[in-house]
Amino acid sequence: MSTYLVFGATGNVGRRVAERLAWSGAAVRAMSRNPEAAKLPQGVEVITPDLDAPGALDDVDAAFLMWPFHSAEPARPIVGALKRRVRRVVFMTGGGALPGVAPEEQPNPVARWHATVERLIEQSGMEWTVLSPSTFMANTLWWSAQIRAGDYVRGAFGSLATTPIHEDDIAAVAVHALTEPGHEGHRYTLTGPEVLTQAEQVRLIGEAVGRPLHWQELTLEQERARLLADPDFPGDFVDELLDGYTKMAAAPRPEVTSTVPDITGAPATTLSAWAAEHADDFSGGRR
Ligand SMILES: NC(=O)c1ccc[n+]([C@@H]2O[C@H](COP(=O)([O-])OP(=O)(O)OC[C@H]3O[C@@H](n4cnc5c(N)ncnc54)[C@H](OP(=O)(O)O)[C@@H]3O)[C@@H](O)[C@H]2O)c1
């Protein structure tokens, strides 16, 4: 039986990919730096992320790859190891990497790393599919401490519109691309079902947790100071994040794509449904 290899298998998307494959009865080899703590379904083989380890790529037919690294340095060894043994790769890109634009011309370092991986995969001879998702609904968990503490989410760019996507919808598309023919050579732009401003997202989370929640707009400087005081946001990431938001706010309003329903046959999940699933994360279990 062919085996599916899943990178980042404890992450937002990789976990869902590993679970969906395992629940379908497929053989899954998942990677985590801490296999004992991975908490993946029974039957999933969990290994450390070392493709040169004996047996790591045995029987692997297709791999789900995402990029957890803060450079493109591991791209050549990883793609090189995969292309020697694996027929198909599904890569989740990120950083707003622009399609058809050379890595060196991408708008930011994160996009450059992802575009480098995309290019290596496209030139590898493997069957490839690239998934380019919009912002994850899970990003709203960044607001969870503020929501647990009160009724306001403070931040800049409340009117910034995005098309947030449920991580499980990305995983569902990934599993189709890993297991079925017909997705080779495609770069899919994946979005959620709605265009929502950040302030609207906060209101919808409020409905899910059962109390009105509001956005409170901060100036860019106030937001920068707030993020720098938060240990979850390293200093260099704060500027990158705010720069990314500034560019997104200046860009045309994003559009919803039909790729998730077209491929999965089911409508993309709404933020309301995602928030209902995660209501305890915002209420600390006190509702
Ligand atoms: N958030 C968004 O809105 C968004 C939108 C589009 C694209 N993306 C892209 O999505 C990717 C992040 O995906 P995600 O949110 O699913 O991941 P995540 O939740 O951030 O999890 C990271 C995963 O990578 C593994 N990992 C971390 N460091 C590693 C290392 N040095 N070597 C090997 N494995 C490592 C972790 O596993 P262990 O800790 O178990 O080892 C974990 O499974 C990024 O490429 C990002 O650019 C994000």
Short mmCIF file of C-alpha atoms and ligand atoms in Angstrom, two decimals, residues 7-15 31-35 37-38 48-49 64 66-70 78 91-96 110 114 131-139 142 165 167 170, ligand 1:
data_model
loop_
_atom_site.label_atom_id
_atom_site.label_comp_id
_atom_site.label_asym_id
_atom_site.label_seq_id
_atom_site.Cartn_x
_atom_site.Cartn_y
_atom_site.Cartn_z
CA PHE A 7 5.12 17.62 6.78
CA GLY A 8 4.07 19.92 9.62
CA ALA A 9 1.67 17.25 10.82
CA THR A 10 1.00 18.92 14.17
CA GLY A 11 0.25 22.28 12.55
CA ASN A 12 -3.02 23.98 11.63
CA VAL A 13 -3.27 22.35 8.21
CA GLY A 14 -0.89 19.36 8.34
CA ARG A 15 -2.76 17.84 11.30
CA MET A 31 6.52 14.35 10.76
CA SER A 32 7.01 16.14 14.04
CA ARG A 33 10.12 17.20 15.94
CA ASN A 34 8.47 15.69 18.99
CA PRO A 35 6.70 12.49 17.87
CA ALA A 37 3.61 14.67 21.81
CA ALA A 38 2.10 14.66 18.30
CA THR A 48 11.15 13.20 13.14
CA PRO A 49 11.54 15.49 10.12
CA PHE A 64 2.15 17.10 1.63
CA MET A 66 4.47 23.11 3.91
CA TRP A 67 7.24 25.52 4.83
CA PRO A 68 7.91 26.04 8.56
CA PHE A 69 11.42 27.42 7.99
CA HIS A 70 12.56 31.03 8.14
CA ILE A 78 14.24 18.64 0.96
CA PHE A 91 2.93 22.16 -1.53
CA MET A 92 1.11 24.76 0.57
CA THR A 93 2.72 28.05 -0.30
CA GLY A 94 2.45 31.28 1.69
CA GLY A 95 3.73 34.75 2.41
CA GLY A 96 1.57 36.11 -0.41
CA VAL A 110 8.52 35.04 3.27
CA HIS A 114 7.95 30.04 -0.64
CA LEU A 131 -2.09 25.39 -2.84
CA SER A 132 -2.11 29.13 -2.21
CA PRO A 133 -4.55 29.73 0.64
CA SER A 134 -5.86 33.05 1.90
CA THR A 135 -5.50 33.98 5.59
CA PHE A 136 -6.36 31.14 7.95
CA MET A 137 -9.39 31.48 10.22
CA ALA A 138 -7.05 30.23 12.96
CA ASN A 139 -5.26 33.61 12.80
CA TRP A 142 -4.43 35.84 18.06
CA ILE A 165 -10.41 30.08 5.10
CA GLU A 167 -7.73 25.13 7.72
CA ILE A 170 -7.29 23.55 2.77
N1 LIG B 1 -1.60 31.73 8.70
C1 LIG B 1 -2.01 32.13 7.52
O1 LIG B 1 -2.92 32.94 7.38
C2 LIG B 1 -1.36 31.55 6.28
C3 LIG B 1 -1.93 31.84 5.03
C4 LIG B 1 -1.34 31.28 3.88
C5 LIG B 1 -0.21 30.46 4.01
N2 LIG B 1 0.30 30.22 5.26
C6 LIG B 1 1.50 29.37 5.34
O2 LIG B 1 1.19 28.22 6.09
C7 LIG B 1 2.39 27.72 6.69
C8 LIG B 1 2.12 27.43 8.15
O3 LIG B 1 1.20 26.35 8.18
P1 LIG B 1 0.44 25.94 9.49
O4 LIG B 1 -0.20 27.17 10.09
O5 LIG B 1 -0.39 24.77 9.17
O6 LIG B 1 1.63 25.49 10.43
P2 LIG B 1 1.78 25.76 12.00
O7 LIG B 1 0.47 25.55 12.66
O8 LIG B 1 2.52 27.03 12.15
O9 LIG B 1 2.69 24.56 12.42
C9 LIG B 1 4.03 24.44 12.01
C10 LIG B 1 4.30 22.97 11.75
O10 LIG B 1 5.62 22.83 11.25
C11 LIG B 1 6.38 21.97 12.11
N3 LIG B 1 7.70 22.58 12.24
C12 LIG B 1 8.01 23.75 12.84
N4 LIG B 1 9.32 23.99 12.73
C13 LIG B 1 9.85 22.95 12.06
C14 LIG B 1 11.16 22.62 11.65
N5 LIG B 1 12.21 23.41 11.91
N6 LIG B 1 11.36 21.46 10.97
C15 LIG B 1 10.32 20.64 10.70
N7 LIG B 1 9.04 20.89 11.08
C16 LIG B 1 8.82 22.04 11.75
C17 LIG B 1 5.63 21.91 13.42
O11 LIG B 1 5.76 20.60 13.91
P3 LIG B 1 6.46 20.19 15.30
O12 LIG B 1 6.46 21.41 16.18
O13 LIG B 1 5.57 19.08 15.79
O14 LIG B 1 7.80 19.73 14.86
C18 LIG B 1 4.18 22.13 12.98
O15 LIG B 1 3.59 20.89 12.62
C19 LIG B 1 3.47 28.77 6.44
O16 LIG B 1 4.22 28.39 5.34
C20 LIG B 1 2.64 30.01 6.12
O17 LIG B 1 3.34 30.93 5.30
C21 LIG B 1 -0.24 30.73 6.37
#
